[in-house]
PDB file of C-alpha atoms in Angstrom:
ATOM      1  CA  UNK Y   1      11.542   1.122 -13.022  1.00  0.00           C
ATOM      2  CA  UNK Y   2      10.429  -0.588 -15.715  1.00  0.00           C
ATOM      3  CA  UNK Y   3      11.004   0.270 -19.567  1.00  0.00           C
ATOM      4  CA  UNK Y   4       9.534  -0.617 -22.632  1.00  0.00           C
ATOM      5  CA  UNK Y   5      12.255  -0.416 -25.792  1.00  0.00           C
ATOM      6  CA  UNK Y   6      10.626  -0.032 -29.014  1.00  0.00           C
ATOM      7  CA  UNK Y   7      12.613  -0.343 -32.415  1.00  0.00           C
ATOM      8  CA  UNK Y   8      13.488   0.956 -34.858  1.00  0.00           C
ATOM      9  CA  UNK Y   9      12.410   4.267 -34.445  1.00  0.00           C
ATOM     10  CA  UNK Y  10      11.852   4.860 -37.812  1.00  0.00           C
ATOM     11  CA  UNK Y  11      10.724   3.060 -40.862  1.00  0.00           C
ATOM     12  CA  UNK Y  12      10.251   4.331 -44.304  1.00  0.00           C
ATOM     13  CA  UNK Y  13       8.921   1.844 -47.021  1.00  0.00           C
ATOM     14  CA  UNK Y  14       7.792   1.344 -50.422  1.00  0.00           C
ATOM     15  CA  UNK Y  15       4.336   0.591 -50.690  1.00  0.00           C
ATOM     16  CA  UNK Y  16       3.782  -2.771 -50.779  1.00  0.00           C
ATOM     17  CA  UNK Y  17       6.839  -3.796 -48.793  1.00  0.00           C
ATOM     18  CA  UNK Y  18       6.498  -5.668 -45.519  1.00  0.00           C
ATOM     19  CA  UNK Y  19       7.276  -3.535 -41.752  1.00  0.00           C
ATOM     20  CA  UNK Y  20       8.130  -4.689 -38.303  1.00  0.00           C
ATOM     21  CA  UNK Y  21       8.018  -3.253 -35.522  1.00  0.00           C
ATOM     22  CA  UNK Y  22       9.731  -5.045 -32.132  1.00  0.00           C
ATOM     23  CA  UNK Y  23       9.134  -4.108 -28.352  1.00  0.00           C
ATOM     24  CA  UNK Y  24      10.904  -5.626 -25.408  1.00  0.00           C
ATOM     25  CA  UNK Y  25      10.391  -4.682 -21.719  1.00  0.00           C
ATOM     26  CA  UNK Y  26      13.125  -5.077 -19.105  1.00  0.00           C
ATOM     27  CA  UNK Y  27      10.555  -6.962 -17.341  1.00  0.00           C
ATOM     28  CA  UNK Y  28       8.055  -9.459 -17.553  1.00  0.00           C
ATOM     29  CA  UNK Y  29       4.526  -8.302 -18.941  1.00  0.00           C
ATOM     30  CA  UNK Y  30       1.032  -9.627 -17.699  1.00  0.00           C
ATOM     31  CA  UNK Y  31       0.456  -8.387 -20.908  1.00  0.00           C
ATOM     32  CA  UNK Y  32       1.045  -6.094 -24.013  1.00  0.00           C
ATOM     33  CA  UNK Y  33      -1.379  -3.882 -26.348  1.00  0.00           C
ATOM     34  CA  UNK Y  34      -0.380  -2.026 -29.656  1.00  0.00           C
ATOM     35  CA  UNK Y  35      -1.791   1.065 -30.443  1.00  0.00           C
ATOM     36  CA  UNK Y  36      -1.641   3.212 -33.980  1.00  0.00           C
ATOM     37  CA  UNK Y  37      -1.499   7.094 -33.533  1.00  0.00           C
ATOM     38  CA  UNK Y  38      -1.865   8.953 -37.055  1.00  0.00           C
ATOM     39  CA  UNK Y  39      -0.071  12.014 -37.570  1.00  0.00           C
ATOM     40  CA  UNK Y  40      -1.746  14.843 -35.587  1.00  0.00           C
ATOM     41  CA  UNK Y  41      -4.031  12.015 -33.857  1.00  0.00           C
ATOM     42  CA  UNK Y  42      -4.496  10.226 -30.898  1.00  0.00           C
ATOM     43  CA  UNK Y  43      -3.741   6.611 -30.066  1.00  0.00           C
ATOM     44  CA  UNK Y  44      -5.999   4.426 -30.925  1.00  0.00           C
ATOM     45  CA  UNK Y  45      -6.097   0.848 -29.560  1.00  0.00           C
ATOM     46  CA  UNK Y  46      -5.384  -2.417 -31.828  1.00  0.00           C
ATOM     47  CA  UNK Y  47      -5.156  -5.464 -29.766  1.00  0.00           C
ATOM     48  CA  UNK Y  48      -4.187  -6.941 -26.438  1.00  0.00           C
ATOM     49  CA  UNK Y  49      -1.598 -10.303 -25.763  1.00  0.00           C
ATOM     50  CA  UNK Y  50      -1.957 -11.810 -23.298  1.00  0.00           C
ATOM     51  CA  UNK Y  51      -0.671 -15.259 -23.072  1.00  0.00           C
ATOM     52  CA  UNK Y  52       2.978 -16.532 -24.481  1.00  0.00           C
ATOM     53  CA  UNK Y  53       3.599 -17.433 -27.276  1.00  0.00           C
ATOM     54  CA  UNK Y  54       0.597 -15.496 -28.205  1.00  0.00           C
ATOM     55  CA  UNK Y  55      -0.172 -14.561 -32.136  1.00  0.00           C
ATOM     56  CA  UNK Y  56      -3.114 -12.442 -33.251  1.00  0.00           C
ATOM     57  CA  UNK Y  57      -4.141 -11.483 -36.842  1.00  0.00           C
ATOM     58  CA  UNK Y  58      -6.386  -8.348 -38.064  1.00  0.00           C
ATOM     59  CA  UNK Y  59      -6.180  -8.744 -41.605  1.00  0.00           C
ATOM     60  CA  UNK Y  60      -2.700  -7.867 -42.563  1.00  0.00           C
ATOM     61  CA  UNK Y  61      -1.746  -6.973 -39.442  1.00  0.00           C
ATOM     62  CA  UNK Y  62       0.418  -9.671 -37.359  1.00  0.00           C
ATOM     63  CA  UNK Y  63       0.765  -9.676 -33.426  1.00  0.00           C
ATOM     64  CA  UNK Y  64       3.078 -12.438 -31.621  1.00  0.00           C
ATOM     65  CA  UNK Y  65       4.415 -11.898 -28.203  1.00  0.00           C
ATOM     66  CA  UNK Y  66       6.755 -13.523 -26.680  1.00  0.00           C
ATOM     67  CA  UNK Y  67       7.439 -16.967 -24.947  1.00  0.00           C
ATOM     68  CA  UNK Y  68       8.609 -15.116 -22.180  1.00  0.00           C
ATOM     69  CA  UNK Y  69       6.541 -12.309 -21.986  1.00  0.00           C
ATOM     70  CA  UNK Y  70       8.693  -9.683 -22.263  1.00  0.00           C
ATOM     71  CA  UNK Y  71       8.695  -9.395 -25.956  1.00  0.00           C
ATOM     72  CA  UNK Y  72       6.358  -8.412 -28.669  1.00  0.00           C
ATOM     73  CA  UNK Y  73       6.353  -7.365 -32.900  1.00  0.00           C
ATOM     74  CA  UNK Y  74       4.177  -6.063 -35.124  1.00  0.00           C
ATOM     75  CA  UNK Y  75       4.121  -7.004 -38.366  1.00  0.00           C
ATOM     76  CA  UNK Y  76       2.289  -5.673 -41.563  1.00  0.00           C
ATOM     77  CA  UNK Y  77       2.330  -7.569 -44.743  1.00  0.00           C
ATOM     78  CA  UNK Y  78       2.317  -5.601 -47.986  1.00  0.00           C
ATOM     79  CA  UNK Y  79       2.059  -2.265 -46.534  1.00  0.00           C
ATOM     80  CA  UNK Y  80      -0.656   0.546 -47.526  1.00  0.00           C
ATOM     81  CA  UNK Y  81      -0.278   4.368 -47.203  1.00  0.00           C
ATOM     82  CA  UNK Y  82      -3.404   4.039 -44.990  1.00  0.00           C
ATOM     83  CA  UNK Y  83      -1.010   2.184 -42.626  1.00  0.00           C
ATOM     84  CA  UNK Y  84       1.163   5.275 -41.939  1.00  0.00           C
ATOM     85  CA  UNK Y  85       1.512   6.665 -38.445  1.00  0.00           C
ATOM     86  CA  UNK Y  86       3.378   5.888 -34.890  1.00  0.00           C
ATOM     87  CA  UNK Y  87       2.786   2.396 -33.515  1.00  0.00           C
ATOM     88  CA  UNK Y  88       3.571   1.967 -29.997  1.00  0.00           C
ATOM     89  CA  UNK Y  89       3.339  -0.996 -27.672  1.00  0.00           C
ATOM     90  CA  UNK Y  90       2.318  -0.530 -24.656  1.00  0.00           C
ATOM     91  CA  UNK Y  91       2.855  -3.364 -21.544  1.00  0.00           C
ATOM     92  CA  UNK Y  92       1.447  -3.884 -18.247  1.00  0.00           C
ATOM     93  CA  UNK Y  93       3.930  -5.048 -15.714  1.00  0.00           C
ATOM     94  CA  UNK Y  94       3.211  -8.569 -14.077  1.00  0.00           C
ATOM     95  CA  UNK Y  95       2.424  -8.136 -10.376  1.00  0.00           C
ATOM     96  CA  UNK Y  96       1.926  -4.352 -10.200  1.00  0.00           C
ATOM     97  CA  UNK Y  97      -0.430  -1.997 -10.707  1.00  0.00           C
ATOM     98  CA  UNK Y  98      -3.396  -2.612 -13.021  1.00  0.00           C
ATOM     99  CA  UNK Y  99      -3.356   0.580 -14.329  1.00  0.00           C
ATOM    100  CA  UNK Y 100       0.305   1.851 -15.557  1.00  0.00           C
ATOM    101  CA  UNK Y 101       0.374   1.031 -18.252  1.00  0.00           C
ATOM    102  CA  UNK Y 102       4.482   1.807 -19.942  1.00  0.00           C
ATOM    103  CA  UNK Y 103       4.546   2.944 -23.516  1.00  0.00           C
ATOM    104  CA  UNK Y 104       7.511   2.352 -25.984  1.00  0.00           C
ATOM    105  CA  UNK Y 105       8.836   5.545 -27.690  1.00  0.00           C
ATOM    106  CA  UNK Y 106       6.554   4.372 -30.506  1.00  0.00           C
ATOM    107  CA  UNK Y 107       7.771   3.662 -33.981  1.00  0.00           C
ATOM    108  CA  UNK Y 108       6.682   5.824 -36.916  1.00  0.00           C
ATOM    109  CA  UNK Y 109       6.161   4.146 -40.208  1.00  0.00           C
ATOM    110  CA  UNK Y 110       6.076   6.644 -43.709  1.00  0.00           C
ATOM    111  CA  UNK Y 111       4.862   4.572 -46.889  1.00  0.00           C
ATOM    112  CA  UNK Y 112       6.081   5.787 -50.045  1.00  0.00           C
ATOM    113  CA  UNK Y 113       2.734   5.737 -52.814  1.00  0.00           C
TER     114      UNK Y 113
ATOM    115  CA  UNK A   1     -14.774   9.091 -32.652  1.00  0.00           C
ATOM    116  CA  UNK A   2     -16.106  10.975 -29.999  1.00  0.00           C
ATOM    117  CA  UNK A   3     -16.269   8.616 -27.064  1.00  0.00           C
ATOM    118  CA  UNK A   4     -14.052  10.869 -25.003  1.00  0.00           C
ATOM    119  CA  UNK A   5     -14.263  14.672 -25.189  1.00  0.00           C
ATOM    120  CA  UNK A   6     -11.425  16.979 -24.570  1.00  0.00           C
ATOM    121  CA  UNK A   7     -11.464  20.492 -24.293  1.00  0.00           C
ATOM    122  CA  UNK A   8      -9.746  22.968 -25.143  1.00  0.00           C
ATOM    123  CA  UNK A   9      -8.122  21.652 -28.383  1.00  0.00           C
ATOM    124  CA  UNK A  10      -4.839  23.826 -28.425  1.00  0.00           C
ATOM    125  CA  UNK A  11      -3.566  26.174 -25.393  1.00  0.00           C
ATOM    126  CA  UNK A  12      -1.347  29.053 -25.450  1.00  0.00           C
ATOM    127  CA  UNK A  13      -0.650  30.007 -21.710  1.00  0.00           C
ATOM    128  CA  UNK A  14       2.325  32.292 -20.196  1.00  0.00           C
ATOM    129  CA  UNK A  15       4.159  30.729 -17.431  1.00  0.00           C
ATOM    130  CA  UNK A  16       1.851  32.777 -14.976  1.00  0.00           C
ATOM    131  CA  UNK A  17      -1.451  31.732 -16.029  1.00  0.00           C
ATOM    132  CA  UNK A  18      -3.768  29.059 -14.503  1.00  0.00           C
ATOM    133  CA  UNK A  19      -5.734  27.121 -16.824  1.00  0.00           C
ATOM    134  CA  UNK A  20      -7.743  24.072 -16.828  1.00  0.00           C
ATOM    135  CA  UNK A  21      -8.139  21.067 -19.022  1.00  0.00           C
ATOM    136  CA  UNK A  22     -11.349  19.273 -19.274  1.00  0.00           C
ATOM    137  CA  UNK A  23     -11.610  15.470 -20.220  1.00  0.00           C
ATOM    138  CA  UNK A  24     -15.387  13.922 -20.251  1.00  0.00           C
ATOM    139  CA  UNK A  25     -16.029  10.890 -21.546  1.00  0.00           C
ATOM    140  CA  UNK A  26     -19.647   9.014 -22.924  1.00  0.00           C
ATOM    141  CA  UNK A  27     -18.619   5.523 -22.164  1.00  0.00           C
ATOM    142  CA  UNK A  28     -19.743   4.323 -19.223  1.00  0.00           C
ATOM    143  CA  UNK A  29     -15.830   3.954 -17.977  1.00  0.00           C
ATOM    144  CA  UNK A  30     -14.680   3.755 -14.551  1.00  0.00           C
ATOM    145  CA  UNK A  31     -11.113   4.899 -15.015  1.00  0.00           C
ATOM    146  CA  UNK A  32      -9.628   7.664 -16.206  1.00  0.00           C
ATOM    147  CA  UNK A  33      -5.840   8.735 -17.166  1.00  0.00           C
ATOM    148  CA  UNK A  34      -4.188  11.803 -17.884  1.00  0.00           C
ATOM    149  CA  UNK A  35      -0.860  11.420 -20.277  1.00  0.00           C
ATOM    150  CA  UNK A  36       1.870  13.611 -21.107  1.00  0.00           C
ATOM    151  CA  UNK A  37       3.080  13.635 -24.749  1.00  0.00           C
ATOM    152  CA  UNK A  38       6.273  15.169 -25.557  1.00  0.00           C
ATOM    153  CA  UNK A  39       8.240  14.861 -28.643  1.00  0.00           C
ATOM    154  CA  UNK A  40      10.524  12.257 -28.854  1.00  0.00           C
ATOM    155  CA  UNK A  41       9.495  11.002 -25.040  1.00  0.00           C
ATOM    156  CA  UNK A  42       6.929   7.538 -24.480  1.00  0.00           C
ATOM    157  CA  UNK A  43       3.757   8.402 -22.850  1.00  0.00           C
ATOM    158  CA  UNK A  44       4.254   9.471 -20.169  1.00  0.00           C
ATOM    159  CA  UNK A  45       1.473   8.727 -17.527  1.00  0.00           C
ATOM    160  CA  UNK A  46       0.618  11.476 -15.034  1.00  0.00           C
ATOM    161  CA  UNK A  47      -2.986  10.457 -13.407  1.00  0.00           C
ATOM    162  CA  UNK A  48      -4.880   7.812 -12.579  1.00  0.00           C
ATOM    163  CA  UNK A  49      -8.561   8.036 -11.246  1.00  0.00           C
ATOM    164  CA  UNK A  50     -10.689   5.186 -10.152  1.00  0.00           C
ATOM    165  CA  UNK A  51     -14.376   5.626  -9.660  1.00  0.00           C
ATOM    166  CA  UNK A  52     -13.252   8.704  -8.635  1.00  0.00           C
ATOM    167  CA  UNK A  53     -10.745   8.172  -6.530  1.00  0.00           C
ATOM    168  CA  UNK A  54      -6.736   8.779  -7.342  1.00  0.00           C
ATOM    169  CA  UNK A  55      -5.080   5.559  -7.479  1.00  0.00           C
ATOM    170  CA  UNK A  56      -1.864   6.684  -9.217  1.00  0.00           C
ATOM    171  CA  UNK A  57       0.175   9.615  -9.168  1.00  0.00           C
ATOM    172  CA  UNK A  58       3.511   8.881 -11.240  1.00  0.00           C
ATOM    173  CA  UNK A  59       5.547  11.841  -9.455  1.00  0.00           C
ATOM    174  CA  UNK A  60       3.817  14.785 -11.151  1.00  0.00           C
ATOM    175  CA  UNK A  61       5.079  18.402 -10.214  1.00  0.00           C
ATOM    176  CA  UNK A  62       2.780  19.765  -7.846  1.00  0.00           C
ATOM    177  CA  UNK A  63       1.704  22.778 -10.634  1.00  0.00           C
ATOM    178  CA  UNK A  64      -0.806  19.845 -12.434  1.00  0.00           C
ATOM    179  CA  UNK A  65      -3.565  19.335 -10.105  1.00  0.00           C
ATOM    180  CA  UNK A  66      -6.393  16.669 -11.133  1.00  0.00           C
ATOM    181  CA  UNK A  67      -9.074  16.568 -10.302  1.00  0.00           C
ATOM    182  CA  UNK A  68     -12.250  14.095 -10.779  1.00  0.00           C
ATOM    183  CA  UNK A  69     -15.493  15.156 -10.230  1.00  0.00           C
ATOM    184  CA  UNK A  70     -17.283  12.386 -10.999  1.00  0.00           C
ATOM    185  CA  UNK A  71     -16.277   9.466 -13.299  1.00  0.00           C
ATOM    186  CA  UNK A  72     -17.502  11.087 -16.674  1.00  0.00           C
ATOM    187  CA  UNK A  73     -15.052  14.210 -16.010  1.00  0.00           C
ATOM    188  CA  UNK A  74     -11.740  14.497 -15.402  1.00  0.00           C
ATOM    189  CA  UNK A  75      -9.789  18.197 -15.210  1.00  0.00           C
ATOM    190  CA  UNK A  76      -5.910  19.080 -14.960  1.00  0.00           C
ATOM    191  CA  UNK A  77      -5.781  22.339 -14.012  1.00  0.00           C
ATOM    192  CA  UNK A  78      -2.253  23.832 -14.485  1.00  0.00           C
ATOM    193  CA  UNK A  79      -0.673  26.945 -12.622  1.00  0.00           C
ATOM    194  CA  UNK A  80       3.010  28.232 -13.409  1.00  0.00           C
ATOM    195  CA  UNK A  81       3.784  26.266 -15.775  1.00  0.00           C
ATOM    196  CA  UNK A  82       7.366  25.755 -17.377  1.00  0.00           C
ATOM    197  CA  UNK A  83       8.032  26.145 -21.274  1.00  0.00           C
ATOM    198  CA  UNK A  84       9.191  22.350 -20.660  1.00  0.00           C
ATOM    199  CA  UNK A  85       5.600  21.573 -19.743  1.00  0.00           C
ATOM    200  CA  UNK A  86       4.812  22.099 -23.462  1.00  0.00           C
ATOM    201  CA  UNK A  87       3.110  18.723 -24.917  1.00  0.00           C
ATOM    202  CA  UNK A  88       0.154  17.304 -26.199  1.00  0.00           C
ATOM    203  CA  UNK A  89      -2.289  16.029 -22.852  1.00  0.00           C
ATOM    204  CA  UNK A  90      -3.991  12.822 -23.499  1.00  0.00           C
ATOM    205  CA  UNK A  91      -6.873  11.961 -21.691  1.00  0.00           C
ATOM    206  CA  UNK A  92      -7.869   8.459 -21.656  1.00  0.00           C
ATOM    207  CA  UNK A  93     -10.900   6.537 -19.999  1.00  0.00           C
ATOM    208  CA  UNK A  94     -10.924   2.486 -19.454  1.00  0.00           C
ATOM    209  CA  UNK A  95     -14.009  -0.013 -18.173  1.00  0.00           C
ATOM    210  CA  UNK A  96     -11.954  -0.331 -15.199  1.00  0.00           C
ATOM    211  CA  UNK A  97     -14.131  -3.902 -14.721  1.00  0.00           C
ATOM    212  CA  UNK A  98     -13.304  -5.795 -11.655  1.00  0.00           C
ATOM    213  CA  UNK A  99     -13.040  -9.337 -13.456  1.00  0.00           C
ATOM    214  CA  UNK A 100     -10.041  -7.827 -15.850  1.00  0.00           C
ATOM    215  CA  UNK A 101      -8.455  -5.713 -13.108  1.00  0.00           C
ATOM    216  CA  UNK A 102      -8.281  -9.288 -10.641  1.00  0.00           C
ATOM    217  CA  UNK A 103      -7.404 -11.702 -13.442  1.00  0.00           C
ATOM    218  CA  UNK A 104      -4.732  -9.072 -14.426  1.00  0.00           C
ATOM    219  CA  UNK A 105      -6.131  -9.027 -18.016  1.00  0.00           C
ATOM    220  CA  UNK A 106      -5.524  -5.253 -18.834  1.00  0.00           C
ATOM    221  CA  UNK A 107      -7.386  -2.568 -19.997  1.00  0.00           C
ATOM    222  CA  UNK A 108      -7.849  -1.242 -23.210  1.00  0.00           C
ATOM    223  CA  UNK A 109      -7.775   2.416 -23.113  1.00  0.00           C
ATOM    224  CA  UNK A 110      -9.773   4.365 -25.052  1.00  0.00           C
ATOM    225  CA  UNK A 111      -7.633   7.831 -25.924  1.00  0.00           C
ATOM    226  CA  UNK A 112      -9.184  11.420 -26.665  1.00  0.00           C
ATOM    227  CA  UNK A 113      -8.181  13.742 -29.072  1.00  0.00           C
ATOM    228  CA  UNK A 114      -5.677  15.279 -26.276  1.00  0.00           C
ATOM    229  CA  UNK A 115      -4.583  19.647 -25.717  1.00  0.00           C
ATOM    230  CA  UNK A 116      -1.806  20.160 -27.236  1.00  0.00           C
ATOM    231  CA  UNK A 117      -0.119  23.126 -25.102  1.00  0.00           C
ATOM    232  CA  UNK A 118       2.413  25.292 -25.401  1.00  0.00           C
ATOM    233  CA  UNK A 119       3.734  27.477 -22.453  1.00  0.00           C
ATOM    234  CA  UNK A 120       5.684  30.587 -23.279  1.00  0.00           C
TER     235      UNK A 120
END
């Protein structure tokens, strides 16, 4: 089936410092949506992809995904301790159901005050 | 945020007990999704309900039954259940809108505040 691989798994940063986060599926996506879950929360959503070559911006936050469509990052610029918590992606297989949705194993980002 | 509703909070159940967990949402959705979330695991979807109707079962032991009354509630009632079964529930509502679900754009999924479980 398919699978969504999300890394790293971990990330702990200095405030200020920039984080990444990748996801790549093992097949190709209709399209891909990040979500934030803060510790002891629920996901929340971010942002949908949908097209390749795709790049979003909300604020400091950075989406791209992939020519291909099987690829996606994250990227925050001059992280905040507001910004800590598990980001997962999350990708809709192209040509199957519209509603399974496959999570990556998330990754969880710590910023140091 | 209190767009979708789930009840109870936290559950303590022993592995002979039959419970239920209750999932309403205030959005106007269509859809609605039951996840499993375990530590160190993905989401793991278990449910899928459109307008009421099941449209995905992802190979769920038969001891989780949905059901969906209607499509503002949504229940998982659970009957001898396995200490493995321990996890956080996530309930999860979408527009389910025909125009996205033909064009293929996706769904954003709206996520409640989820049951965390534990079966002893």
């Amino acid at each position: 089936g398919q699978q969504v691989m999300q890394i790293p798994q971990y990330q702990h940063v200095q405030e200020g410092e920039d984080f990444t986060t990748y996801c790549n599926s093992s097949t190709t996506l209709s399209n891909i949506q990040w979500y934030k879950q803060r510790p002891g929360g629920h996901p929340v959503f971010l942002i949908q992809l949908v097209k390749s070559g795709e790049v979003k911006k909300q604020k400091r936050l950075t989406f791209q995904f992939g020519e291909a469509k099987k690829n996606s990052s994250l990227h925050i610029t001059a992280t905040q301790t507001t910004d800590v918590g598990t980001y997962f992606c999350a990708g809709l297989p192209s040509g199957g159901s519209n509603y399974k949705l496959t999570f990556g194993k998330g990754t969880l980002l710590t910023v140091n005050p | 945020e209190t767009g979708v509703t789930q009840t109870p909070r936290h559950l303590v159940m022993g592995m002979t007990n039959k419970k239920s967990l209750k999932c309403e949402q205030h959005l106007g959705h269509n859809a609605m999704y039951w996840y499993k979330q375990s530590a160190k695991k993905p989401l793991e979807l278990m449910f899928v309900y459109s307008l009421e109707e099941r449209v995905e079962n992802n190979s769920v032991p038969s001891r989780f039954s949905p059901e969906c009354p209607n499509s503002s509630h949504l229940f998982l009632h659970l009957h001898t259940l396995q200490p493995e079964d321990s996890a956080l529930y996530l309930c999860a509502s979408s527009q389910d809108n025909w125009v996205e679900v033909l064009s293929r754009s996706g769904e954003t999924q709206y996520f409640g505040p989820g049951t965390r479980l534990l079966v002893l």
